[in-house]
């Protein structure tokens, strides 16, 4: 009897699933869901034609109509949900290249599983559930008696209609679309980037038709008046100047923070929001704007490995420095370790070398690892040291209470993620104070300069920044979403602050400004970059004299300092 009831229920379920009205209802529900994620009605014809394209291809292969419809709807919905999660954590929509770079990067995949399991587990359950449901539909749905020619014609007609519904203007860069949170369409738009890569459209095309330029002269000897101080750069993960927010007691708590030794606040413009630390670090180390490479920006540590011949590391090596980076991630994460080595770093102290056991150690852990390296270097190596320390504690997600529960001037905001983020930043800044104190204690015998900067803002402060700054917009790269800070702390060394004196300094100029501040005679390429900074009032990609930026890039290419496709 139970089996008979079970069989009847399955028959009714099968009849319900394979009914035309059910399929229509599923399409309408999915379209509504996708619209809620896209938030742009003018994009929906492209989104739904993309769904139809998937369904047409599946129908061509399987001859099963209902299976093809439900599978296309499920695939699009899942892609959009994953895009939302990526956008919330990285500020960049899902891109087809994520499957090429991140999808084949075991270190990046391990980091995602470790740090974002709260998101991955529900998606995995959803994937398994969809797979089981679609297997049932496949088994129930009979093959249609429609010739392969007619099914192929349906595919062709659909793919001819998709370009007509393309959601961007002909001259609108796709990069901005991926920053806009258009989570239902971004992945499908990104397939055009594969097309452009296949037919050879790339960075070098922007220089087509421009007059030839002379290469830079060869670099001469590195002259510097006085002793060469150790140079330490601290990448303060996900931090921004919280002292500027006059809410929840933040101005009171952080009013004295995020200031250089001269007491001044200094604004830094970065090119990523919510994630993508390696994008900021790329610009710092190379003096290049990631935005000039368009949609390739998140993948430059892979795409440009071995193609950048002059960098902050090579400049300091030329001046006798030993160069090293201490990073909280594995050497191969987003290919950053190999990329940094390719641009001249002597050593990369990664997750394993510093003895890390998790990705979210308090920053004191990274600073203590740095001190161990510094002390060993001074015992065994007579060269001045250039060391970057990348931190991690203030990185998302903020669902776990990792920060000390120390009471301070901060009032609870009512937003648990914001509260946890603020506590982590406060703890990280106390750890940075400890690191500064170590450098100060040794300044008589080992003068040094410590440059600290925030690599990007955090999603945890998005509503706060949006409330205080009406121009806030993730898809507008000149907005306050891309504003962080940097600080300069000389320890027994002379520093000229003039190279930093701009209302706002783009991160691509931070390295050359550091070189100038300590009196290092820069190479012709870096000297030209400094002149460009002055001409452009601290702006790089958005310089008012864009032709001057392009001439600088052309000279890099002509000199063999930059190889592009």
Coordinates of C-alpha atoms in Angstrom, one line a residue:
X1 CA 0.0 0.0 0.0
X2 CA 2.8 2.4 1.0
X3 CA 4.5 1.7 -2.3
X4 CA 1.3 2.4 -4.3
X5 CA 0.8 5.7 -2.5
X6 CA 4.5 6.6 -3.1
X7 CA 4.2 5.7 -6.8
X8 CA 1.0 7.9 -7.1
X9 CA 2.7 10.8 -5.5
X10 CA 5.6 10.5 -7.8
X11 CA 3.3 10.3 -10.8
X12 CA 1.5 13.5 -9.6
X13 CA 4.8 15.2 -9.0
X14 CA 6.0 14.2 -12.5
X15 CA 2.8 15.4 -14.1
X16 CA 3.1 18.7 -12.2
X17 CA 6.7 19.3 -13.1
X18 CA 6.2 18.4 -16.8
X19 CA 3.1 20.7 -17.1
X20 CA 3.4 23.7 -19.4
X21 CA 1.9 26.1 -16.7
X22 CA 4.5 24.9 -14.2
X23 CA 7.3 25.6 -16.6
X24 CA 5.9 29.1 -17.4
X25 CA 5.5 29.8 -13.6
X26 CA 9.1 28.7 -13.0
X27 CA 10.3 31.1 -15.8
X28 CA 8.4 34.0 -14.3
X29 CA 9.6 33.3 -10.8
X30 CA 13.2 33.0 -11.9
X31 CA 12.9 36.2 -13.9
X32 CA 11.7 38.0 -10.8
X33 CA 14.5 36.6 -8.8
X34 CA 17.1 37.6 -11.3
X35 CA 15.7 41.1 -11.6
X36 CA 16.0 41.4 -7.8
X37 CA 19.7 40.6 -8.1
X38 CA 20.3 42.7 -11.2
X39 CA 18.2 45.8 -10.2
X40 CA 18.2 47.1 -13.8
X41 CA 15.1 46.3 -15.9
X42 CA 16.8 47.3 -19.1
X43 CA 19.3 44.5 -18.6
X44 CA 16.6 41.8 -18.3
X45 CA 16.1 41.0 -22.0
X46 CA 19.9 40.1 -22.2
X47 CA 19.6 38.0 -19.0
X48 CA 16.6 36.1 -20.1
X49 CA 18.0 35.5 -23.7
X50 CA 21.1 34.2 -22.0
X51 CA 18.8 31.7 -20.1
X52 CA 17.2 30.8 -23.4
X53 CA 20.6 30.3 -25.0
X54 CA 21.6 27.8 -22.3
X55 CA 18.2 26.0 -22.6
X56 CA 18.5 25.9 -26.4
X57 CA 22.0 24.3 -26.2
X58 CA 20.8 21.8 -23.6
X59 CA 17.8 21.0 -25.8
X60 CA 20.0 20.5 -28.8
X61 CA 22.1 17.9 -26.9
X62 CA 19.4 16.2 -24.8
X63 CA 16.1 16.5 -26.8
X64 CA 14.4 17.0 -23.5
X65 CA 12.4 20.2 -23.3
X66 CA 11.4 20.5 -19.7
X67 CA 14.8 19.4 -18.5
X68 CA 16.5 22.0 -20.7
X69 CA 14.2 24.8 -19.3
X70 CA 14.7 23.9 -15.6
X71 CA 18.4 23.3 -16.0
X72 CA 18.9 26.7 -17.7
X73 CA 16.9 28.4 -15.0
X74 CA 18.8 26.6 -12.2
X75 CA 22.2 27.3 -13.7
X76 CA 21.5 31.0 -14.2
X77 CA 20.1 31.4 -10.7
X78 CA 23.1 29.6 -9.2
X79 CA 25.6 31.7 -11.2
X80 CA 23.9 34.9 -10.0
X81 CA 23.9 33.8 -6.4
X82 CA 27.6 33.0 -6.6
X83 CA 28.2 36.4 -8.2
X84 CA 26.4 38.1 -5.3
X85 CA 28.7 36.3 -2.8
X86 CA 31.8 37.3 -4.8
X87 CA 30.6 40.9 -5.1
X88 CA 30.0 41.1 -1.3
X89 CA 33.4 39.8 -0.5
X90 CA 35.5 41.2 -3.4
X91 CA 33.6 44.1 -4.9
X92 CA 33.8 42.5 -8.3
X93 CA 31.1 40.4 -10.0
X94 CA 31.6 36.8 -11.1
X95 CA 33.7 36.6 -14.3
X96 CA 34.4 33.7 -16.6
X97 CA 38.1 34.2 -15.8
X98 CA 37.4 33.2 -12.2
X99 CA 37.2 29.7 -13.4
X100 CA 40.5 30.0 -15.2
X101 CA 42.5 31.7 -12.5
X102 CA 40.8 31.1 -9.1
X103 CA 39.1 27.9 -10.2
X104 CA 42.5 26.3 -11.0
X105 CA 44.3 28.0 -8.0
X106 CA 44.2 25.4 -5.2
X107 CA 45.6 28.0 -2.7
X108 CA 42.8 30.5 -3.5
X109 CA 40.3 27.7 -3.3
X110 CA 41.6 26.6 0.1
X111 CA 41.4 30.2 1.3
X112 CA 37.8 30.5 0.2
X113 CA 36.8 27.3 1.9
X114 CA 38.6 28.3 5.1
X115 CA 37.4 31.9 5.3
X116 CA 34.0 31.8 3.6
X117 CA 32.6 28.4 4.5
X118 CA 29.6 30.2 5.8
X119 CA 28.8 31.0 2.2
X120 CA 30.2 27.9 0.5
X121 CA 28.2 25.3 2.5
X122 CA 24.7 26.7 1.6
X123 CA 25.8 26.9 -2.1
X124 CA 27.1 23.3 -2.0
X125 CA 23.8 22.1 -0.5
X126 CA 21.9 24.1 -3.2
X127 CA 24.0 22.6 -5.9
X128 CA 23.5 19.0 -4.7
X129 CA 19.7 19.6 -4.3
X130 CA 19.5 21.0 -7.9
X131 CA 21.5 18.2 -9.3
X132 CA 19.2 15.6 -7.7
X133 CA 16.1 17.4 -8.9
X134 CA 17.4 17.8 -12.4
X135 CA 18.3 14.1 -12.5
X136 CA 14.7 13.3 -11.7
X137 CA 13.4 15.7 -14.4
X138 CA 15.8 14.2 -16.9
X139 CA 14.5 10.7 -16.2
X140 CA 10.9 11.8 -16.4
X141 CA 11.1 14.0 -19.4
X142 CA 10.8 12.1 -22.7
X143 CA 12.7 13.0 -25.8
X144 CA 11.0 15.3 -28.3
X145 CA 10.6 14.3 -31.9
X146 CA 12.3 17.3 -33.3
X147 CA 15.1 17.1 -35.9
X148 CA 18.6 18.2 -35.1
X149 CA 18.4 20.8 -37.9
X150 CA 15.4 22.5 -36.2
X151 CA 17.0 22.3 -32.7
X152 CA 20.2 23.8 -34.2
X153 CA 18.2 26.5 -35.8
X154 CA 16.7 27.4 -32.4
X155 CA 20.2 27.7 -31.0
X156 CA 21.3 29.9 -33.9
X157 CA 18.3 32.2 -33.6
X158 CA 18.8 32.6 -29.9
X159 CA 22.5 33.5 -30.2
X160 CA 21.7 36.0 -32.9
X161 CA 19.3 37.8 -30.6
X162 CA 21.6 37.9 -27.6
X163 CA 23.9 40.6 -29.0
X164 CA 20.9 42.8 -29.9
X165 CA 20.0 42.9 -26.2
X166 CA 23.6 43.6 -25.0
X167 CA 23.1 45.7 -21.9
X168 CA 26.1 48.1 -22.3
X169 CA 26.7 50.9 -24.7
X170 CA 29.0 50.2 -27.6
X171 CA 31.8 52.3 -26.1
X172 CA 31.2 51.5 -22.5
X173 CA 34.0 49.6 -20.8
X174 CA 32.9 46.3 -19.5
X175 CA 35.1 46.7 -16.4
X176 CA 32.7 49.1 -14.9
X177 CA 29.8 46.7 -15.4
X178 CA 31.6 44.1 -13.2
X179 CA 32.0 46.7 -10.5
X180 CA 28.3 47.6 -10.6
X181 CA 26.8 44.6 -8.8
X182 CA 24.8 43.5 -11.9
X183 CA 24.9 40.0 -10.7
X184 CA 22.6 38.3 -13.2
X185 CA 24.3 39.7 -16.3
X186 CA 27.9 40.2 -15.4
X187 CA 29.0 36.6 -16.0
X188 CA 27.4 36.4 -19.4
X189 CA 28.9 39.8 -20.4
X190 CA 32.3 38.5 -19.4
X191 CA 32.3 36.0 -22.2
X192 CA 33.1 38.9 -24.5
X193 CA 36.5 39.2 -22.7
X194 CA 37.3 35.7 -23.8
X195 CA 36.5 36.7 -27.4
X196 CA 38.7 39.8 -27.2
X197 CA 41.5 37.8 -25.7
X198 CA 41.2 35.1 -28.5
X199 CA 41.3 37.7 -31.3
X200 CA 44.2 39.6 -29.7
X201 CA 42.5 42.7 -28.4
X202 CA 44.5 43.9 -25.4
X203 CA 46.3 46.6 -23.6
X204 CA 48.7 47.4 -26.5
X205 CA 45.8 48.3 -28.8
X206 CA 45.3 51.7 -27.0
X207 CA 48.6 52.8 -28.5
X208 CA 47.7 52.0 -32.1
X209 CA 48.2 55.1 -34.3
X210 CA 50.1 57.0 -31.7
X211 CA 53.5 58.5 -32.6
X212 CA 56.6 56.4 -31.6
X213 CA 58.4 57.4 -28.5
X214 CA 62.1 57.1 -27.5
X215 CA 62.9 54.6 -24.8
X216 CA 64.2 55.6 -21.4
X217 CA 67.9 56.0 -21.0
X218 CA 69.7 53.3 -19.0
X219 CA 69.7 53.8 -15.3
X220 CA 73.0 55.1 -13.9
X221 CA 74.5 54.5 -10.4
X222 CA 72.3 54.9 -7.4
X223 CA 73.4 58.0 -5.5
X224 CA 72.1 58.9 -2.1
X225 CA 73.3 61.5 0.4
X226 CA 73.8 60.0 3.9
X227 CA 73.0 56.5 5.2
X228 CA 70.4 54.3 3.6
X229 CA 67.6 53.6 6.1
X230 CA 65.7 50.4 6.3
X231 CA 62.4 50.8 4.5
X232 CA 59.3 49.0 5.9
X233 CA 55.9 49.0 4.2
X234 CA 52.9 47.8 6.2
X235 CA 49.8 46.8 4.2
X236 CA 47.0 47.3 6.7
X237 CA 44.4 44.9 5.3
X238 CA 40.9 46.3 4.7
X239 CA 41.5 49.4 6.7
X240 CA 40.4 52.9 6.1
X241 CA 40.5 56.1 8.2
X242 CA 37.8 55.5 10.7
X243 CA 38.6 58.8 12.4
X244 CA 36.7 60.6 9.7
X245 CA 33.3 59.0 10.7
X246 CA 31.5 61.1 13.2
X247 CA 29.2 58.3 14.2
X248 CA 29.0 55.6 17.0
X249 CA 32.0 57.2 18.7
X250 CA 34.4 56.4 15.9
X251 CA 35.8 60.0 15.6
X252 CA 36.5 60.0 19.3
X253 CA 38.2 56.6 19.3
X254 CA 40.2 56.9 16.1
X255 CA 40.7 60.7 15.9
X256 CA 44.4 60.3 16.7
X257 CA 44.9 57.3 14.4
X258 CA 45.8 57.1 10.8
X259 CA 48.1 60.1 11.0
X260 CA 51.7 60.4 9.9
X261 CA 54.5 61.4 12.4
X262 CA 53.9 65.0 11.5
X263 CA 50.3 64.7 12.6
X264 CA 48.8 65.0 9.1
X265 CA 46.1 62.8 7.6
X266 CA 46.9 61.8 4.0
X267 CA 44.4 60.4 1.5
X268 CA 45.3 57.4 -0.8
X269 CA 43.3 56.5 -3.8
X270 CA 43.1 52.8 -4.6
X271 CA 41.5 50.8 -7.4
X272 CA 39.5 48.1 -5.6
X273 CA 36.8 47.9 -3.0
X274 CA 35.9 45.3 -0.5
X275 CA 38.7 42.9 -1.6
X276 CA 41.4 42.4 -4.1
X277 CA 44.4 43.2 -1.9
X278 CA 46.8 42.1 -4.7
X279 CA 45.4 44.7 -7.0
X280 CA 46.5 47.5 -4.7
X281 CA 49.8 45.9 -4.1
X282 CA 50.4 45.5 -7.9
X283 CA 50.0 49.2 -8.4
X284 CA 52.2 50.1 -5.4
X285 CA 55.1 47.9 -6.5
X286 CA 54.9 48.6 -10.3
X287 CA 53.8 52.2 -10.5
X288 CA 51.1 51.1 -12.9
X289 CA 47.3 51.6 -12.7
X290 CA 45.4 48.3 -12.8
X291 CA 42.5 50.2 -14.4
X292 CA 44.6 50.7 -17.6
X293 CA 44.2 47.0 -18.1
X294 CA 40.4 47.0 -17.9
X295 CA 38.7 43.8 -16.9
X296 CA 42.1 42.1 -16.6
X297 CA 42.8 44.1 -13.3
X298 CA 42.0 41.2 -10.9
X299 CA 44.2 38.8 -12.9
X300 CA 47.3 40.9 -13.5
X301 CA 49.5 38.9 -11.0
X302 CA 49.1 36.0 -13.4
X303 CA 48.9 37.8 -16.7
X304 CA 52.0 40.0 -16.1
X305 CA 54.3 37.5 -14.4
X306 CA 57.7 38.0 -16.0
X307 CA 56.5 41.0 -18.0
X308 CA 57.3 43.9 -15.6
X309 CA 61.1 44.5 -15.6
X310 CA 61.3 47.7 -13.4
X311 CA 59.6 48.0 -10.0
X312 CA 60.0 49.4 -6.5
X313 CA 61.9 46.2 -5.7
X314 CA 64.3 46.5 -8.6
X315 CA 64.9 50.1 -7.9
X316 CA 65.8 49.4 -4.3
X317 CA 67.9 46.4 -5.3
X318 CA 69.9 48.7 -7.6
X319 CA 70.6 50.9 -4.6
X320 CA 71.9 48.0 -2.6
X321 CA 68.8 46.9 -0.7
X322 CA 67.8 43.4 0.2
X323 CA 64.1 43.0 -0.8
X324 CA 61.5 40.8 0.8
X325 CA 57.7 40.5 1.3
X326 CA 56.0 38.8 4.2
X327 CA 52.5 37.7 3.3
X328 CA 49.7 35.9 5.2
X329 CA 48.7 33.8 2.2
X330 CA 50.3 30.8 0.5
X331 CA 53.1 31.6 -2.1
X332 CA 50.8 30.7 -5.0
X333 CA 47.7 32.4 -3.9
X334 CA 46.4 34.4 -7.0
X335 CA 50.0 33.9 -8.2
X336 CA 51.2 36.8 -6.1
X337 CA 54.3 35.1 -4.8
X338 CA 55.6 34.2 -8.3
X339 CA 54.6 37.6 -9.6
X340 CA 56.5 39.5 -6.8
X341 CA 59.6 37.3 -7.4
X342 CA 59.3 38.1 -11.1
X343 CA 59.4 41.9 -10.4
X344 CA 62.6 41.6 -8.4
X345 CA 61.9 40.6 -4.8
X346 CA 64.6 38.4 -3.3
X347 CA 62.4 36.6 -0.9
X348 CA 58.7 35.9 -0.3
X349 CA 57.9 34.9 3.2
X350 CA 54.6 33.2 2.8
X351 CA 52.1 31.4 5.0
X352 CA 54.3 28.3 5.5
X353 CA 57.6 30.2 6.0
X354 CA 56.2 32.3 8.8
X355 CA 54.6 29.3 10.5
X356 CA 51.0 30.5 10.1
X357 CA 48.2 28.1 11.2
X358 CA 45.2 30.1 9.9
X359 CA 44.5 33.0 7.6
X360 CA 43.2 35.3 10.3
X361 CA 46.0 35.7 12.8
X362 CA 46.0 38.9 14.8
X363 CA 48.4 41.4 13.1
X364 CA 50.8 41.1 16.0
X365 CA 51.6 37.6 14.7
X366 CA 52.8 39.0 11.3
X367 CA 54.7 41.8 13.0
X368 CA 56.5 39.3 15.3
X369 CA 57.4 37.2 12.3
X370 CA 58.7 40.3 10.6
X371 CA 60.8 41.1 13.7
X372 CA 62.3 37.6 13.6
X373 CA 63.3 38.1 10.0
X374 CA 64.7 41.6 10.6
X375 CA 66.8 40.5 13.5
X376 CA 68.2 37.5 11.5
X377 CA 68.9 39.8 8.6
X378 CA 70.9 42.2 10.7
X379 CA 73.0 39.4 12.1
X380 CA 73.8 37.9 8.8
X381 CA 73.5 40.6 6.1
X382 CA 75.1 44.0 5.9
X383 CA 72.7 45.5 3.3
X384 CA 69.9 47.9 4.1
X385 CA 66.5 46.1 4.1
X386 CA 63.3 46.7 2.2
X387 CA 60.5 44.7 3.8
X388 CA 56.8 44.7 3.1
X389 CA 54.5 43.2 5.8
X390 CA 51.0 42.3 4.7
X391 CA 48.5 41.9 7.5
X392 CA 45.2 40.1 7.5
X393 CA 43.2 40.4 10.8
X394 CA 40.7 43.1 9.5
X395 CA 39.7 41.1 6.5
X396 CA 36.2 39.8 6.1
X397 CA 34.1 37.8 6.9
X398 CA 33.0 39.4 10.2
X399 CA 30.5 36.7 11.4
X400 CA 33.1 35.3 13.9
X401 CA 34.1 37.3 17.0
X402 CA 37.8 37.3 16.7
X403 CA 38.7 40.7 18.1
X404 CA 39.5 41.4 21.7
X405 CA 36.4 42.5 23.7
X406 CA 38.3 45.5 25.1
X407 CA 36.0 48.4 26.0
X408 CA 36.8 51.7 24.4
X409 CA 35.1 54.8 23.1
X410 CA 33.3 52.8 20.3
X411 CA 29.5 52.6 20.9
X412 CA 27.7 49.6 19.5
X413 CA 26.2 50.5 16.1
X414 CA 23.6 47.7 16.1
X415 CA 25.3 46.2 13.0
X416 CA 27.2 43.1 14.2
X417 CA 29.5 43.0 11.2
X418 CA 30.4 46.7 11.5
X419 CA 31.0 46.3 15.3
X420 CA 33.3 43.3 14.8
X421 CA 35.2 45.1 12.0
X422 CA 35.8 48.2 14.1
X423 CA 37.1 46.0 17.0
X424 CA 39.5 44.3 14.6
X425 CA 40.8 47.6 13.2
X426 CA 41.3 48.9 16.8
X427 CA 43.3 45.8 17.7
X428 CA 45.3 45.9 14.5
X429 CA 46.2 49.5 15.1
X430 CA 47.4 48.6 18.6
X431 CA 49.5 45.9 17.0
X432 CA 50.9 48.4 14.5
X433 CA 51.8 50.7 17.5
X434 CA 53.9 47.8 18.9
X435 CA 55.7 47.4 15.5
X436 CA 56.5 51.1 15.4
X437 CA 57.8 51.0 19.0
X438 CA 60.3 48.2 17.9
X439 CA 61.5 50.3 15.0
X440 CA 61.8 53.4 17.3
X441 CA 63.8 51.5 19.9
X442 CA 66.4 50.6 17.3
X443 CA 66.5 53.9 15.4
X444 CA 69.8 55.0 16.9
X445 CA 71.7 52.1 15.3
X446 CA 69.2 51.2 12.6
X447 CA 67.4 54.2 11.2
X448 CA 64.3 53.3 9.3
X449 CA 61.1 54.6 7.6
X450 CA 57.7 52.9 8.1
X451 CA 55.1 53.5 5.5
X452 CA 51.6 52.2 6.3
X453 CA 48.6 52.2 4.0
X454 CA 45.1 50.8 3.7
X455 CA 44.7 48.6 0.7
X456 CA 41.0 49.0 0.3
X457 CA 37.8 49.7 2.2
X458 CA 35.7 47.0 3.8
X459 CA 32.1 46.1 2.9
X460 CA 31.4 46.4 6.6
X461 CA 31.6 50.2 6.4
X462 CA 29.6 50.5 3.2
X463 CA 26.4 51.9 4.6
X464 CA 28.3 54.2 6.9
X465 CA 30.4 55.7 4.1
X466 CA 27.4 55.8 1.8
X467 CA 25.5 57.9 4.5
X468 CA 28.3 60.3 5.0
X469 CA 29.5 60.7 1.4
X470 CA 26.7 61.0 -1.2
X471 CA 29.2 60.3 -4.0
X472 CA 29.8 56.8 -2.8
X473 CA 29.4 54.3 -5.6
X474 CA 31.3 51.1 -6.2
X475 CA 30.9 51.4 -10.0
X476 CA 32.3 54.9 -10.0
X477 CA 36.0 54.7 -9.6
X478 CA 36.4 58.3 -8.7
X479 CA 34.0 58.1 -5.7
X480 CA 34.7 57.9 -2.0
X481 CA 34.5 54.1 -2.2
X482 CA 38.1 54.1 -3.4
X483 CA 39.6 56.4 -0.7
X484 CA 41.8 55.0 2.0
X485 CA 44.9 56.5 3.7
X486 CA 48.7 56.2 4.2
X487 CA 51.0 57.2 7.0
X488 CA 54.7 57.9 7.1
X489 CA 56.8 57.3 10.2
X490 CA 60.6 58.2 10.1
X491 CA 62.6 56.5 12.8
X492 CA 66.0 58.2 13.1
X493 CA 66.0 59.0 9.4
X494 CA 65.5 62.2 7.4
X495 CA 62.4 62.2 5.3
X496 CA 61.2 64.8 2.8
X497 CA 57.4 64.9 3.0
X498 CA 57.0 67.1 -0.1
X499 CA 56.6 64.1 -2.5
X500 CA 53.5 63.1 -0.4
X501 CA 51.9 66.5 -0.3
X502 CA 48.9 66.0 -2.5
X503 CA 45.2 66.4 -1.7
X504 CA 44.9 62.8 -2.8
X505 CA 47.6 60.5 -4.1
X506 CA 46.9 57.5 -6.3
X507 CA 48.5 54.3 -5.1
X508 CA 50.5 53.9 -8.3
X509 CA 52.6 57.0 -7.2
X510 CA 53.1 55.9 -3.6
X511 CA 56.3 53.9 -4.3
X512 CA 58.1 56.6 -6.3
X513 CA 57.1 59.2 -3.7
X514 CA 58.7 56.9 -1.0
X515 CA 61.9 56.7 -3.1
X516 CA 62.0 60.5 -3.4
X517 CA 61.3 61.1 0.2
X518 CA 64.4 59.2 1.3
X519 CA 66.6 60.9 -1.3
X520 CA 67.3 58.0 -3.6
X521 CA 68.4 58.9 -7.1
X522 CA 65.7 57.3 -9.2
X523 CA 66.1 55.6 -12.6
X524 CA 64.9 57.5 -15.7
X525 CA 61.7 55.5 -15.7
X526 CA 60.9 56.3 -12.0
X527 CA 62.0 59.9 -12.5
X528 CA 59.4 60.2 -15.4
X529 CA 56.8 58.6 -13.2
X530 CA 57.5 61.3 -10.5
X531 CA 57.2 64.0 -13.1
X532 CA 53.9 62.5 -14.3
X533 CA 52.6 62.5 -10.7
X534 CA 53.4 66.2 -10.4
X535 CA 51.9 67.0 -13.8
X536 CA 48.7 65.1 -13.0
X537 CA 48.4 66.4 -9.4
X538 CA 48.6 62.9 -7.9
X539 CA 46.2 61.2 -10.3
X540 CA 47.2 58.3 -12.6
X541 CA 44.5 56.6 -14.6
X542 CA 42.2 59.6 -14.3
X543 CA 44.9 62.2 -15.0
X544 CA 43.5 65.2 -16.8
X545 CA 46.4 64.9 -19.3
X546 CA 45.7 61.4 -20.3
X547 CA 48.1 61.7 -23.3
X548 CA 51.0 62.2 -20.8
X549 CA 50.1 58.9 -19.1
X550 CA 50.0 57.0 -22.4
X551 CA 53.4 58.4 -23.4
X552 CA 54.9 57.2 -20.1
X553 CA 53.4 53.7 -20.7
X554 CA 54.7 53.7 -24.3
X555 CA 58.2 54.5 -23.1
X556 CA 58.0 51.6 -20.6
X557 CA 57.1 49.3 -23.5
X558 CA 59.7 50.8 -25.8
X559 CA 62.4 50.3 -23.1
X560 CA 61.5 46.7 -22.5
X561 CA 60.3 47.5 -18.9
X562 CA 56.8 46.4 -19.7
X563 CA 55.8 43.6 -22.1
X564 CA 52.1 43.6 -23.2
X565 CA 50.1 41.5 -25.6

